[in-house]
Coordinates of C-alpha atoms in Angstrom, one line a residue:
M29 CA -76.8 -3.2 -119.5
S30 CA -74.0 -1.6 -121.6
L31 CA -74.2 -2.4 -125.3
D32 CA -70.3 -2.7 -125.4
F33 CA -70.4 -6.5 -125.9
H34 CA -73.4 -6.2 -128.3
Y35 CA -71.5 -4.0 -130.8
L36 CA -68.2 -5.7 -130.5
C37 CA -69.7 -9.0 -131.5
H38 CA -71.4 -7.2 -134.4
M39 CA -68.4 -4.9 -135.4
N40 CA -67.5 -7.4 -138.5
T41 CA -71.0 -8.0 -139.2
Y42 CA -72.6 -4.7 -139.5
Q43 CA -71.6 -1.4 -140.8
L44 CA -72.7 2.1 -140.2
T45 CA -74.6 2.0 -143.5
D46 CA -76.5 -1.2 -142.4
W47 CA -78.9 1.3 -140.6
L48 CA -80.8 4.3 -142.0
P49 CA -78.8 7.3 -141.8
T50 CA -79.3 9.8 -139.0
T51 CA -76.8 12.6 -139.9
R52 CA -75.5 14.4 -142.9
K53 CA -72.2 12.1 -142.5
E54 CA -74.1 9.1 -142.5
M55 CA -75.8 10.2 -145.9
E56 CA -72.3 10.9 -147.6
L57 CA -71.3 7.6 -146.4
R58 CA -73.9 6.2 -148.8
G59 CA -73.1 8.8 -151.5
W60 CA -76.4 10.7 -150.8
E61 CA -76.6 14.4 -151.4
E62 CA -80.3 14.7 -151.0
L63 CA -83.2 12.8 -149.4
D64 CA -86.7 11.9 -150.4
V65 CA -88.2 11.4 -147.0
I66 CA -87.0 12.4 -143.5
L67 CA -88.7 11.0 -140.5
F68 CA -88.7 12.6 -137.3
S69 CA -89.4 10.1 -134.2
G70 CA -90.1 10.7 -130.5
D71 CA -88.1 7.5 -129.8
A72 CA -84.6 6.4 -129.9
Y73 CA -83.8 4.7 -133.5
V74 CA -83.9 1.1 -133.1
D75 CA -83.7 -0.8 -136.2
H76 CA -86.4 -3.5 -135.4
P77 CA -89.8 -4.3 -136.6
S78 CA -91.5 -3.2 -133.1
F79 CA -90.5 0.2 -133.8
G80 CA -92.7 2.0 -136.1
A81 CA -90.3 4.7 -137.5
A82 CA -87.6 1.8 -138.2
V83 CA -90.9 -0.2 -140.2
I84 CA -92.0 2.8 -142.0
G85 CA -88.2 3.8 -143.0
R86 CA -87.4 0.4 -144.3
L87 CA -90.6 0.0 -146.2
L88 CA -89.7 3.4 -148.1
E89 CA -86.1 2.2 -148.5
A90 CA -87.7 -1.1 -150.2
E91 CA -89.5 1.4 -152.6
G92 CA -86.3 2.7 -153.9
L93 CA -86.2 6.1 -151.8
R94 CA -83.5 7.6 -149.8
V95 CA -84.7 8.0 -146.3
A96 CA -83.0 9.1 -143.0
I97 CA -84.5 9.2 -139.4
V98 CA -84.1 12.0 -137.0
P99 CA -84.5 10.5 -133.6
Q100 CA -85.5 12.6 -130.5
P101 CA -84.5 16.0 -132.4
N102 CA -83.9 18.7 -129.8
W103 CA -86.8 21.0 -129.9
R104 CA -85.4 23.6 -127.3
D105 CA -82.0 25.0 -129.0
D106 CA -81.5 26.7 -132.3
L107 CA -83.4 23.9 -134.2
R108 CA -80.3 22.5 -135.7
D109 CA -81.7 18.9 -135.6
F110 CA -84.6 20.1 -137.9
K111 CA -82.4 21.6 -140.3
K112 CA -79.3 19.4 -140.7
L113 CA -80.4 17.1 -143.3
G114 CA -82.2 19.7 -145.4
R115 CA -85.2 19.7 -147.5
P116 CA -86.5 16.3 -148.3
R117 CA -87.7 15.9 -152.1
L118 CA -91.2 14.3 -150.9
F119 CA -92.1 15.1 -147.5
F120 CA -91.2 15.3 -143.7
G121 CA -92.9 12.4 -141.7
I122 CA -93.3 12.4 -138.1
S123 CA -94.2 9.9 -135.3
A124 CA -94.3 10.6 -131.6
G125 CA -93.2 7.3 -131.1
C126 CA -94.4 3.6 -129.8
M127 CA -96.5 5.4 -127.2
D128 CA -99.0 8.4 -126.7
S129 CA -96.3 10.7 -125.5
M130 CA -98.5 11.8 -122.4
V131 CA -98.8 8.3 -121.3
N132 CA -95.1 8.0 -121.8
K133 CA -94.4 11.0 -119.8
Y134 CA -97.0 10.9 -116.9
T135 CA -98.6 8.6 -114.6
A136 CA -102.5 8.3 -114.0
N137 CA -102.1 10.9 -111.4
K138 CA -100.2 13.3 -113.9
R139 CA -97.0 12.9 -112.2
L140 CA -93.9 12.7 -114.2
R141 CA -92.4 9.5 -114.7
S142 CA -88.8 9.0 -113.9
E143 CA -88.0 7.1 -116.8
D144 CA -88.7 6.8 -120.6
A145 CA -88.4 3.3 -121.9
Y146 CA -87.9 4.4 -125.5
T147 CA -84.9 7.0 -124.8
P148 CA -81.0 5.8 -124.3
D149 CA -80.5 5.1 -120.5
G150 CA -84.2 6.0 -119.8
R151 CA -83.8 9.8 -119.8
P152 CA -87.2 11.3 -119.0
D153 CA -86.5 14.6 -120.8
M154 CA -85.8 13.8 -124.4
R155 CA -89.0 14.4 -125.8
P156 CA -91.5 17.3 -125.5
E157 CA -95.3 16.8 -124.5
Y158 CA -97.5 16.2 -127.8
P159 CA -94.2 15.6 -130.1
S160 CA -96.4 15.2 -133.1
V161 CA -97.8 18.7 -132.6
V162 CA -94.3 20.2 -131.6
Y163 CA -92.1 18.9 -134.6
A164 CA -95.0 19.4 -136.9
Q165 CA -95.1 23.0 -136.0
I166 CA -91.3 23.5 -136.1
L167 CA -91.0 21.9 -139.6
K168 CA -93.9 24.1 -141.0
K169 CA -92.2 27.3 -139.9
L170 CA -88.7 26.3 -141.3
Y171 CA -90.1 24.8 -144.4
P172 CA -93.7 26.2 -144.9
D173 CA -94.2 24.6 -148.4
V174 CA -92.9 21.2 -147.8
P175 CA -95.7 18.7 -146.8
V176 CA -95.6 17.3 -143.1
V177 CA -97.4 13.9 -142.6
L178 CA -98.3 12.6 -139.2
G179 CA -98.3 9.0 -138.3
G180 CA -98.0 6.7 -135.3
I181 CA -100.0 6.0 -132.3
E182 CA -100.4 9.6 -130.9
A183 CA -101.6 11.0 -134.1
S184 CA -103.7 8.0 -135.1
L185 CA -105.8 8.2 -131.6
R186 CA -106.1 11.9 -131.9
R187 CA -107.3 12.2 -135.4
L188 CA -110.9 13.5 -134.5
T189 CA -112.1 15.7 -131.5
H190 CA -110.9 13.7 -128.4
Y191 CA -110.8 14.2 -124.6
D192 CA -107.1 15.2 -123.4
Y193 CA -106.9 14.2 -119.6
W194 CA -103.8 15.9 -119.1
E195 CA -105.3 19.0 -120.1
D196 CA -108.9 18.3 -118.9
R197 CA -110.4 19.5 -122.0
L198 CA -111.5 18.5 -125.6
R199 CA -109.0 19.0 -128.4
P200 CA -109.7 19.3 -132.1
G201 CA -108.2 16.7 -134.3
I202 CA -104.6 16.9 -134.1
L203 CA -104.1 18.3 -137.7
C204 CA -105.7 21.5 -136.2
D205 CA -103.1 22.0 -133.7
S206 CA -100.1 20.7 -135.6
G207 CA -100.4 22.3 -139.0
A208 CA -99.7 19.2 -140.7
D209 CA -100.7 18.5 -144.2
L210 CA -101.8 14.8 -143.8
L211 CA -102.5 12.3 -141.2
I212 CA -102.0 8.5 -141.9
Y213 CA -103.9 6.6 -139.1
G214 CA -103.8 2.9 -138.0
M215 CA -100.7 0.6 -139.2
G216 CA -99.4 2.8 -142.0
E217 CA -97.8 0.5 -144.5
K218 CA -100.2 0.3 -147.3
P219 CA -101.0 4.2 -147.3
I220 CA -97.6 5.3 -147.0
V221 CA -96.5 3.0 -150.0
E222 CA -99.5 4.3 -151.9
L223 CA -98.5 8.0 -150.8
V224 CA -94.7 7.7 -152.0
N225 CA -96.1 6.0 -155.2
R226 CA -98.3 8.7 -156.1
L227 CA -95.8 11.6 -155.4
K228 CA -93.0 9.6 -157.3
E229 CA -95.3 9.4 -160.3
K230 CA -96.2 13.0 -160.2
R231 CA -92.6 14.1 -159.8
S232 CA -91.4 11.9 -162.7
R233 CA -94.5 13.4 -165.1
E234 CA -93.2 16.9 -164.1
T235 CA -89.5 16.3 -165.0
V236 CA -88.9 17.6 -168.3
G237 CA -86.0 18.8 -170.8
P238 CA -82.3 18.0 -170.2
D239 CA -82.4 18.7 -166.4
T240 CA -83.0 15.1 -165.1
S241 CA -83.3 16.3 -161.3
A242 CA -86.9 15.7 -160.0
P243 CA -88.8 18.6 -158.9
Y244 CA -89.7 19.0 -155.0
I245 CA -93.1 18.2 -153.9
T246 CA -95.2 20.8 -152.4
C247 CA -98.3 20.8 -150.2
A248 CA -100.5 21.4 -153.0
D249 CA -99.2 18.1 -154.5
L250 CA -100.6 15.8 -151.8
P251 CA -103.5 13.5 -152.9
H252 CA -106.4 13.5 -150.9
D253 CA -108.2 10.3 -151.9
I254 CA -105.9 7.7 -150.1
P255 CA -107.6 5.4 -148.0
Q256 CA -106.7 5.5 -144.2
T257 CA -105.5 9.2 -144.3
V258 CA -107.0 12.3 -142.9
W259 CA -106.9 15.7 -144.5
M260 CA -108.5 19.3 -143.6
A261 CA -111.0 20.3 -146.5
A262 CA -111.8 24.1 -146.7
D263 CA -115.1 23.2 -148.7
I264 CA -116.5 19.9 -149.1
Q265 CA -119.8 18.5 -150.0
A266 CA -120.9 15.3 -148.1
T267 CA -122.4 12.4 -149.9
Q268 CA -125.2 10.0 -149.0
E269 CA -122.6 7.4 -148.1
D270 CA -120.6 9.7 -145.7
I271 CA -121.1 9.9 -141.9
E272 CA -121.2 13.3 -140.6
L273 CA -120.4 13.8 -136.7
Y274 CA -121.5 16.4 -134.6
S275 CA -119.0 19.4 -135.0
H276 CA -116.4 20.0 -132.6
P277 CA -118.0 23.3 -131.4
E278 CA -121.2 21.3 -130.8
C279 CA -119.2 18.7 -128.7
L280 CA -117.7 21.4 -126.6
K281 CA -121.2 22.6 -125.6
D282 CA -122.8 18.9 -125.3
K283 CA -121.0 16.0 -123.8
K284 CA -123.6 13.6 -124.9
K285 CA -122.9 14.6 -128.5
Q286 CA -119.3 13.9 -127.9
A287 CA -120.2 10.5 -126.5
A288 CA -122.7 9.9 -129.5
N289 CA -119.7 10.8 -131.8
F290 CA -117.7 8.1 -130.5
R291 CA -119.8 5.1 -131.0
R292 CA -120.0 5.9 -134.9
I293 CA -116.0 6.4 -135.0
E294 CA -115.3 2.9 -133.1
E295 CA -118.0 1.1 -135.4
E296 CA -116.6 2.5 -138.5
S297 CA -113.0 1.6 -137.3
N298 CA -114.0 -1.8 -136.8
R299 CA -115.6 -2.2 -140.0
Y300 CA -113.9 -4.2 -142.9
Q301 CA -115.8 -1.8 -145.5
A302 CA -116.2 1.7 -143.6
S303 CA -117.9 4.8 -144.7
R304 CA -116.0 8.3 -145.0
I305 CA -116.1 10.5 -141.7
L306 CA -116.7 14.2 -141.9
Q307 CA -116.4 16.3 -138.9
R308 CA -116.7 20.1 -138.9
V309 CA -113.9 21.7 -137.0
D310 CA -115.1 25.6 -137.6
A311 CA -117.0 27.6 -140.1
Q312 CA -114.1 27.2 -142.7
H313 CA -112.8 23.7 -142.1
T314 CA -114.0 20.0 -142.1
L315 CA -111.7 17.0 -141.0
V316 CA -112.0 14.3 -143.5
V317 CA -111.2 10.8 -142.5
N318 CA -110.8 8.4 -145.2
P319 CA -112.1 4.7 -144.7
P320 CA -109.1 2.4 -143.9
Y321 CA -107.7 -0.3 -146.3
P322 CA -108.7 -3.8 -145.7
P323 CA -106.4 -5.8 -143.5
L324 CA -103.1 -6.6 -144.9
T325 CA -102.7 -10.2 -146.3
E326 CA -100.2 -12.7 -145.1
K327 CA -97.7 -11.9 -148.0
E328 CA -97.9 -8.1 -147.3
L329 CA -97.3 -8.6 -143.5
D330 CA -94.4 -11.0 -144.2
H331 CA -93.0 -8.6 -146.2
S332 CA -93.0 -5.8 -143.5
F333 CA -91.4 -8.1 -141.0
D334 CA -88.7 -9.5 -143.6
L335 CA -87.3 -6.1 -144.3
P336 CA -83.4 -6.1 -143.7
Y337 CA -83.5 -4.8 -139.9
T338 CA -80.5 -5.2 -138.1
R339 CA -82.6 -5.6 -135.0
L340 CA -80.4 -3.4 -133.0
P341 CA -80.4 0.3 -131.7
H342 CA -78.3 2.7 -134.0
P343 CA -74.7 2.6 -133.1
K344 CA -74.7 6.0 -131.9
Y345 CA -76.2 4.8 -128.5
K346 CA -73.2 2.7 -127.8
N347 CA -72.5 2.3 -124.0
K348 CA -76.4 3.3 -123.3
R349 CA -79.3 1.2 -122.3
I350 CA -82.7 1.5 -124.1
P351 CA -85.1 -0.1 -121.9
A352 CA -87.7 -1.0 -124.4
F353 CA -85.3 -2.6 -126.5
E354 CA -84.1 -4.9 -123.7
M355 CA -87.6 -5.9 -123.0
I356 CA -88.1 -7.0 -126.6
R357 CA -84.7 -8.0 -127.9
F358 CA -85.1 -11.9 -127.6
S359 CA -88.9 -11.7 -128.7
V360 CA -90.7 -12.2 -131.9
N361 CA -94.1 -10.9 -132.9
I362 CA -96.3 -13.5 -134.8
H363 CA -99.5 -11.6 -135.5
R364 CA -101.2 -8.1 -135.6
G365 CA -104.4 -6.9 -134.5
C366 CA -106.9 -7.8 -131.3
F367 CA -110.7 -8.4 -131.4
G368 CA -110.9 -8.4 -127.7
G369 CA -112.4 -4.7 -128.0
C370 CA -111.5 -4.0 -124.5
A371 CA -113.2 -0.7 -123.2
F372 CA -110.1 0.8 -122.0
C373 CA -107.6 -0.4 -124.9
T374 CA -106.3 1.3 -128.0
I375 CA -105.2 -1.7 -129.8
S376 CA -108.1 -2.4 -131.9
A377 CA -108.5 1.5 -132.7
H378 CA -104.9 1.3 -134.2
Q379 CA -104.0 -1.9 -135.3
G380 CA -107.7 -3.1 -136.1
K381 CA -109.8 -6.1 -134.8
F382 CA -109.0 -8.3 -137.5
I383 CA -106.1 -10.5 -136.9
V384 CA -103.4 -10.7 -139.6
S385 CA -100.9 -13.6 -139.0
R386 CA -97.4 -13.8 -140.3
S387 CA -96.6 -17.2 -142.2
R388 CA -94.6 -20.1 -140.4
E389 CA -91.7 -19.5 -142.5
S390 CA -91.6 -15.9 -141.9
I391 CA -91.5 -16.2 -138.1
L392 CA -89.0 -19.2 -138.2
R393 CA -86.7 -16.9 -140.3
E394 CA -87.1 -14.0 -137.6
V395 CA -86.6 -16.6 -134.7
K396 CA -83.5 -17.8 -136.5
Q397 CA -82.2 -14.2 -136.7
V398 CA -82.6 -13.9 -133.0
T399 CA -80.6 -16.7 -132.3
R400 CA -77.4 -15.3 -134.0
M401 CA -77.6 -12.1 -131.8
P402 CA -75.2 -11.3 -129.1
E403 CA -76.0 -12.5 -125.7
F404 CA -78.7 -14.9 -126.8
K405 CA -78.6 -17.9 -124.5
G406 CA -81.3 -19.9 -126.1
Y407 CA -84.3 -18.5 -124.5
L408 CA -86.9 -16.3 -126.5
S409 CA -88.6 -14.0 -123.9
D410 CA -91.9 -14.0 -126.2
L411 CA -93.4 -15.4 -128.9
G412 CA -96.7 -13.6 -129.1
G413 CA -98.8 -10.6 -130.1
P414 CA -101.3 -7.9 -128.8
S415 CA -102.8 -11.0 -127.2
A416 CA -100.8 -14.2 -126.8
N417 CA -103.5 -16.6 -128.4
M418 CA -105.3 -15.2 -131.3
Y419 CA -102.9 -16.4 -134.0
R420 CA -104.8 -17.4 -137.2
M421 CA -108.1 -16.7 -135.6
Q422 CA -110.7 -15.4 -137.9
G423 CA -114.2 -15.7 -139.0
K424 CA -115.3 -19.0 -140.5
D425 CA -117.5 -17.1 -143.0
T426 CA -115.6 -13.9 -143.9
T427 CA -118.5 -12.4 -145.6
L428 CA -120.1 -12.2 -142.4
C429 CA -117.3 -10.5 -140.9
Q430 CA -117.3 -8.0 -143.8
R431 CA -120.6 -6.7 -142.9
C432 CA -120.2 -6.9 -139.2
K433 CA -119.4 -3.5 -136.9
R434 CA -119.3 -5.2 -133.4
P435 CA -116.1 -3.7 -131.7
S436 CA -115.4 -7.1 -130.2
C437 CA -115.8 -10.7 -131.4
I438 CA -115.6 -12.2 -128.0
H439 CA -117.9 -9.9 -125.9
P440 CA -120.5 -10.0 -124.4
K441 CA -120.3 -13.6 -125.8
I442 CA -117.8 -15.3 -128.5
C443 CA -119.1 -14.9 -131.9
P444 CA -120.4 -18.3 -133.4
N445 CA -118.8 -17.5 -136.5
L446 CA -115.2 -17.1 -134.8
H447 CA -113.0 -19.9 -135.6
T448 CA -110.9 -20.5 -132.3
D449 CA -108.6 -23.1 -133.2
H450 CA -105.4 -23.2 -131.3
R451 CA -103.7 -25.8 -133.5
P452 CA -101.9 -23.4 -135.9
L453 CA -100.5 -21.7 -132.9
L454 CA -99.4 -25.1 -131.3
D455 CA -97.7 -25.9 -134.6
I456 CA -95.8 -22.5 -134.3
Y457 CA -94.6 -23.3 -130.8
R458 CA -93.3 -26.7 -131.8
A459 CA -91.7 -25.6 -134.9
V460 CA -89.8 -22.9 -133.0
D461 CA -88.8 -25.5 -130.0
A462 CA -87.5 -27.9 -132.4
L463 CA -84.7 -25.3 -133.7
P464 CA -81.5 -26.6 -132.1
E465 CA -80.5 -22.9 -131.1
I466 CA -83.8 -22.8 -129.1
K467 CA -84.0 -24.1 -125.2
K468 CA -87.2 -22.5 -124.1
S469 CA -89.7 -20.2 -126.1
F470 CA -91.8 -18.0 -123.3
I471 CA -95.0 -16.4 -123.9
G472 CA -94.6 -12.8 -122.5
S473 CA -98.0 -11.5 -124.2
G474 CA -101.2 -11.7 -122.0
V475 CA -103.2 -14.7 -122.6
R476 CA -107.1 -14.6 -123.3
Y477 CA -108.4 -17.3 -121.0
D478 CA -111.8 -16.9 -122.1
L479 CA -110.7 -18.3 -125.6
L480 CA -109.0 -21.3 -123.6
L481 CA -112.3 -22.0 -121.7
H482 CA -114.6 -21.7 -124.8
R483 CA -116.6 -24.6 -125.7
S484 CA -116.9 -24.7 -129.5
Q485 CA -119.2 -27.0 -131.5
D486 CA -116.4 -28.8 -132.8
A487 CA -114.9 -31.7 -130.8
Q488 CA -111.3 -31.0 -132.5
T489 CA -111.2 -27.3 -131.5
N490 CA -111.9 -28.1 -128.0
Q491 CA -109.5 -30.8 -127.7
A492 CA -106.8 -28.2 -129.1
A493 CA -107.8 -25.7 -126.4
A494 CA -107.1 -28.1 -123.7
E495 CA -103.7 -29.3 -125.4
Y496 CA -102.5 -25.7 -125.9
T497 CA -103.5 -24.9 -122.3
R498 CA -101.3 -27.6 -121.0
E499 CA -98.5 -27.1 -123.4
L500 CA -98.4 -23.2 -122.4
I501 CA -98.3 -24.0 -118.7
A502 CA -95.9 -26.8 -118.7
R503 CA -93.6 -25.4 -121.2
H504 CA -93.9 -21.9 -121.9
V505 CA -94.2 -19.9 -118.6
S506 CA -90.9 -18.4 -117.1
G507 CA -92.2 -18.9 -113.7
R508 CA -95.0 -16.4 -114.0
L509 CA -98.0 -16.1 -116.5
K510 CA -99.8 -13.0 -117.1
V511 CA -103.4 -12.8 -117.2
A512 CA -105.8 -9.9 -117.3
P513 CA -109.1 -10.3 -115.4
E514 CA -109.1 -6.4 -114.7
H515 CA -111.7 -6.7 -111.8
T516 CA -114.0 -9.0 -109.8
S517 CA -117.2 -7.3 -110.2
D518 CA -119.3 -8.6 -113.2
R519 CA -120.9 -5.3 -113.5
V520 CA -117.7 -3.4 -114.0
L521 CA -116.5 -6.2 -116.2
E522 CA -119.4 -5.8 -118.6
L523 CA -118.5 -2.1 -118.9
M524 CA -114.8 -3.1 -119.6
R525 CA -115.9 -5.7 -122.1
K526 CA -114.2 -8.6 -120.1
P527 CA -115.6 -12.0 -119.4
P528 CA -117.0 -12.5 -115.9
F529 CA -114.7 -13.2 -112.9
R530 CA -115.7 -16.7 -112.6
Q531 CA -114.0 -17.4 -115.9
F532 CA -110.6 -16.2 -114.2
V533 CA -111.3 -18.5 -111.1
E534 CA -111.9 -21.6 -113.5
F535 CA -108.8 -20.9 -115.1
R536 CA -106.7 -20.4 -112.1
R537 CA -108.1 -23.8 -111.1
I538 CA -106.8 -25.5 -114.2
F539 CA -103.5 -23.6 -113.9
D540 CA -103.0 -24.9 -110.4
R541 CA -104.1 -28.5 -111.3
I542 CA -101.6 -28.7 -114.2
N543 CA -98.8 -27.2 -112.1
R544 CA -99.5 -30.1 -109.8
E545 CA -99.6 -32.7 -112.4
E546 CA -96.3 -31.3 -114.1
G547 CA -94.5 -30.9 -110.9
L548 CA -94.0 -27.2 -111.4
R549 CA -94.2 -24.4 -109.0
Q550 CA -95.4 -21.4 -111.2
Q551 CA -97.4 -18.1 -110.4
L552 CA -100.3 -16.7 -112.0
I553 CA -100.0 -12.9 -112.3
P554 CA -103.4 -11.2 -112.5
Y555 CA -103.7 -7.5 -113.8
F556 CA -106.6 -5.3 -112.3
I557 CA -107.7 -1.8 -112.8
S558 CA -109.0 0.7 -110.4
S559 CA -111.3 3.8 -111.1
H560 CA -112.6 2.4 -114.3
P561 CA -115.9 3.9 -115.1
G562 CA -118.8 2.2 -113.4
C563 CA -116.3 1.2 -110.6
T564 CA -117.2 2.5 -106.9
E565 CA -115.3 2.1 -103.8
E566 CA -117.6 -0.8 -102.8
D567 CA -116.6 -2.6 -105.8
M568 CA -112.9 -2.2 -104.9
A569 CA -113.4 -3.2 -101.5
E570 CA -115.1 -6.3 -102.5
L571 CA -112.4 -6.8 -105.0
A572 CA -110.0 -6.7 -102.1
V573 CA -111.8 -9.3 -100.1
L574 CA -112.1 -11.7 -103.2
T575 CA -108.4 -11.6 -104.1
R576 CA -107.4 -11.9 -100.5
Q577 CA -109.3 -15.1 -100.2
M578 CA -107.5 -16.3 -103.4
D579 CA -104.4 -15.7 -101.7
F580 CA -103.2 -12.9 -104.1
H581 CA -101.0 -9.9 -103.0
L582 CA -101.4 -7.9 -106.2
E583 CA -98.6 -6.5 -107.9
Q584 CA -99.7 -5.6 -111.5
V585 CA -102.0 -2.9 -110.8
Q586 CA -103.2 0.4 -112.3
D587 CA -105.2 3.3 -111.9
F588 CA -107.3 3.9 -115.1
T589 CA -105.9 6.5 -117.1
P590 CA -108.0 8.1 -119.8
T591 CA -106.5 7.9 -123.1
P592 CA -107.9 9.2 -126.7
M593 CA -110.2 6.9 -128.7
T594 CA -111.5 4.3 -126.1
V595 CA -115.0 3.7 -124.9
A596 CA -113.9 4.2 -121.3
T597 CA -112.4 7.6 -121.8
E598 CA -115.6 8.9 -123.6
A599 CA -117.8 7.6 -120.6
W600 CA -115.1 9.0 -118.0
Y601 CA -115.2 12.4 -119.6
T602 CA -118.7 12.9 -120.8
G603 CA -120.6 10.9 -117.8
F604 CA -122.7 9.0 -120.7
H605 CA -121.9 5.5 -122.2
P606 CA -121.4 6.0 -125.8
Y607 CA -123.5 3.0 -126.8
T608 CA -126.5 3.8 -124.5
L609 CA -126.2 7.3 -123.7
K610 CA -127.2 6.6 -119.9
P611 CA -125.2 8.1 -117.3
V612 CA -121.8 6.2 -115.9
Y613 CA -120.4 7.0 -112.6
S614 CA -116.6 7.6 -112.9
A615 CA -114.1 8.4 -109.7
R616 CA -112.7 11.8 -111.1
T617 CA -111.0 13.4 -108.3
P618 CA -107.5 12.5 -107.0
K619 CA -109.3 12.0 -103.6
E620 CA -111.8 9.7 -105.3
K621 CA -109.2 7.6 -107.3
L622 CA -106.8 7.3 -104.2
A623 CA -109.9 5.9 -102.3
Q624 CA -110.3 3.3 -104.9
R625 CA -106.6 2.5 -105.5
Q626 CA -105.7 1.7 -101.7
F627 CA -107.9 -1.5 -101.7
F628 CA -105.2 -3.1 -104.0
F629 CA -102.7 -2.9 -101.1
W630 CA -105.1 -4.0 -98.1
Y631 CA -102.1 -6.1 -97.0
K632 CA -100.0 -3.2 -96.4
P633 CA -99.4 -2.4 -92.5
E634 CA -99.4 1.3 -93.4
E635 CA -102.8 1.0 -95.6
R636 CA -104.5 -1.1 -92.9
Q637 CA -106.1 1.9 -90.5
R638 CA -106.9 4.1 -93.6
I639 CA -108.9 1.0 -95.4
I640 CA -110.8 0.2 -92.1
R641 CA -111.9 4.2 -92.0
E642 CA -113.0 4.1 -95.5
L643 CA -114.8 0.9 -95.2
H644 CA -116.6 2.3 -92.2
H645 CA -117.5 5.6 -94.4
I646 CA -119.0 3.7 -97.1
G647 CA -121.1 1.5 -94.8
R648 CA -119.1 -1.7 -95.6
A649 CA -117.7 -2.6 -92.1
D650 CA -119.1 -6.0 -92.6
L651 CA -115.8 -6.5 -95.0
I652 CA -113.3 -5.7 -92.1
D653 CA -113.3 -9.1 -90.6
K654 CA -113.1 -10.6 -94.1
L655 CA -109.9 -8.8 -94.7
Y656 CA -108.2 -8.5 -91.6
G657 CA -109.7 -11.4 -89.4
K658 CA -111.4 -10.6 -86.0
K659 CA -108.1 -10.4 -84.1
R660 CA -106.9 -7.2 -85.7
G661 CA -104.8 -5.6 -82.6

């Protein structure tokens, strides 16, 4: 979709200076000769609260700093994009983008993707592999004494020794390869603000005499005690409170030690009050991971979302389509965090398991801003979050939560201390739908049906879950509702940290009944994964039979992709489950993975003979008639 109309409608509303500057000319329009912080991003610059570089840029602007963003710099030429804005007074900040760059560039079969959703016109060649490393190395070469601070998902998930699927090897924490000076992990609002305030204070103390220009910050000026940061120590003594992981060299030699490390990392990542983590990289250097900040308060999260975003791509992208922006243009995020703890998911590793919800007023302010956007026709595409229905859910007794280290609040069973009331979410839906500009608000985020089916000891909570389920299905589905059973085998689902398949069957029954009662013809769209650790070809064959019996022709499927900092990845690479250290089977070769994936597509004529041969091969010929009937031709 062209953005022509988009900008014509806004030419009298916004000026170029309403975006953070991206060029020297845009700096001059603001009357700036120098910058405090320069941010480099692997994504296009979309000034929207769903895009990390925009969030950090706006936060720093709110702190009184002069900030610019260099989106998708050219790393192949004479490096002019890295030089054009000069040296910042405080530091360079780097984010690879809203996704891990390797997931962004490659499929699970390591084939190049044809489109990059975060790039103008979807061009797939506008970011390097591992931008965090590439950008940092360039900046350290050009400006050796200027601090370089890494952030974003790619750096956050690679903060310690991690398995890299695309190179098929263990890599040390990303500070080692990049040469950067500091890493901020997780959602970075608190640590980045603390960092800039410390540096501003240091700079003001060192400004003396008649010269009022503030001095430049150097690498030696960076503090190392800020929570939620990672740094490299040349000489450090562990305390009794610290957790010392197996060293990087030990993990290279012993996969079981790498697996054991991960359990400790994940448990500390999900604690309210965590310990500091140390990991020796070599004889001279140790990575130090400072404990995270407590979750943001509602007021702090509102502040992040209420910053003066235009919610639009930078005008430099006129006439260009940015797929990720088109997808979220008319959506609103209402909370942060996810307590699902799915074994293959990185959300809790980056955002945390504790739910932080926006206030009703902040949500409605953003919805009203969306209604004033060009081309808005009255339909919100999503009013959700990492999981659609976790808004305002937290521990009844938060002191218990502060001592808990479970990675999931709902697996293997829903915690009795978890407040699962859907009434606050119903209130948000109804308040949004009451706005005269809103015709429909859809829920595009994935719904946790295990929360809807859960029976609490509180009758009002159970009534609210039933009421929410009906309202969701009757009023907020745009024809198709996404849910993620992920598999049909309860053994595999246990490893995935997902609920038993019978719960999906029950939810499907409720979905169909409510559709009949409301006179609707809507589809339930289930997501499934093949080749997850613990999954065999036989499991996939049985999945094919069960989904066929339920009359599903699966569309939303994927082959498991090992990504840094998940339980599933560590089990896939090491062959051991990190929590039990018992062996776990994984389909590792392309042939094994393809043999599993083909069962998703049993209904395609071109797959039939291959699947029949494979069923004979694995000794499950009894499933052939269940898939194809006795008259197969």
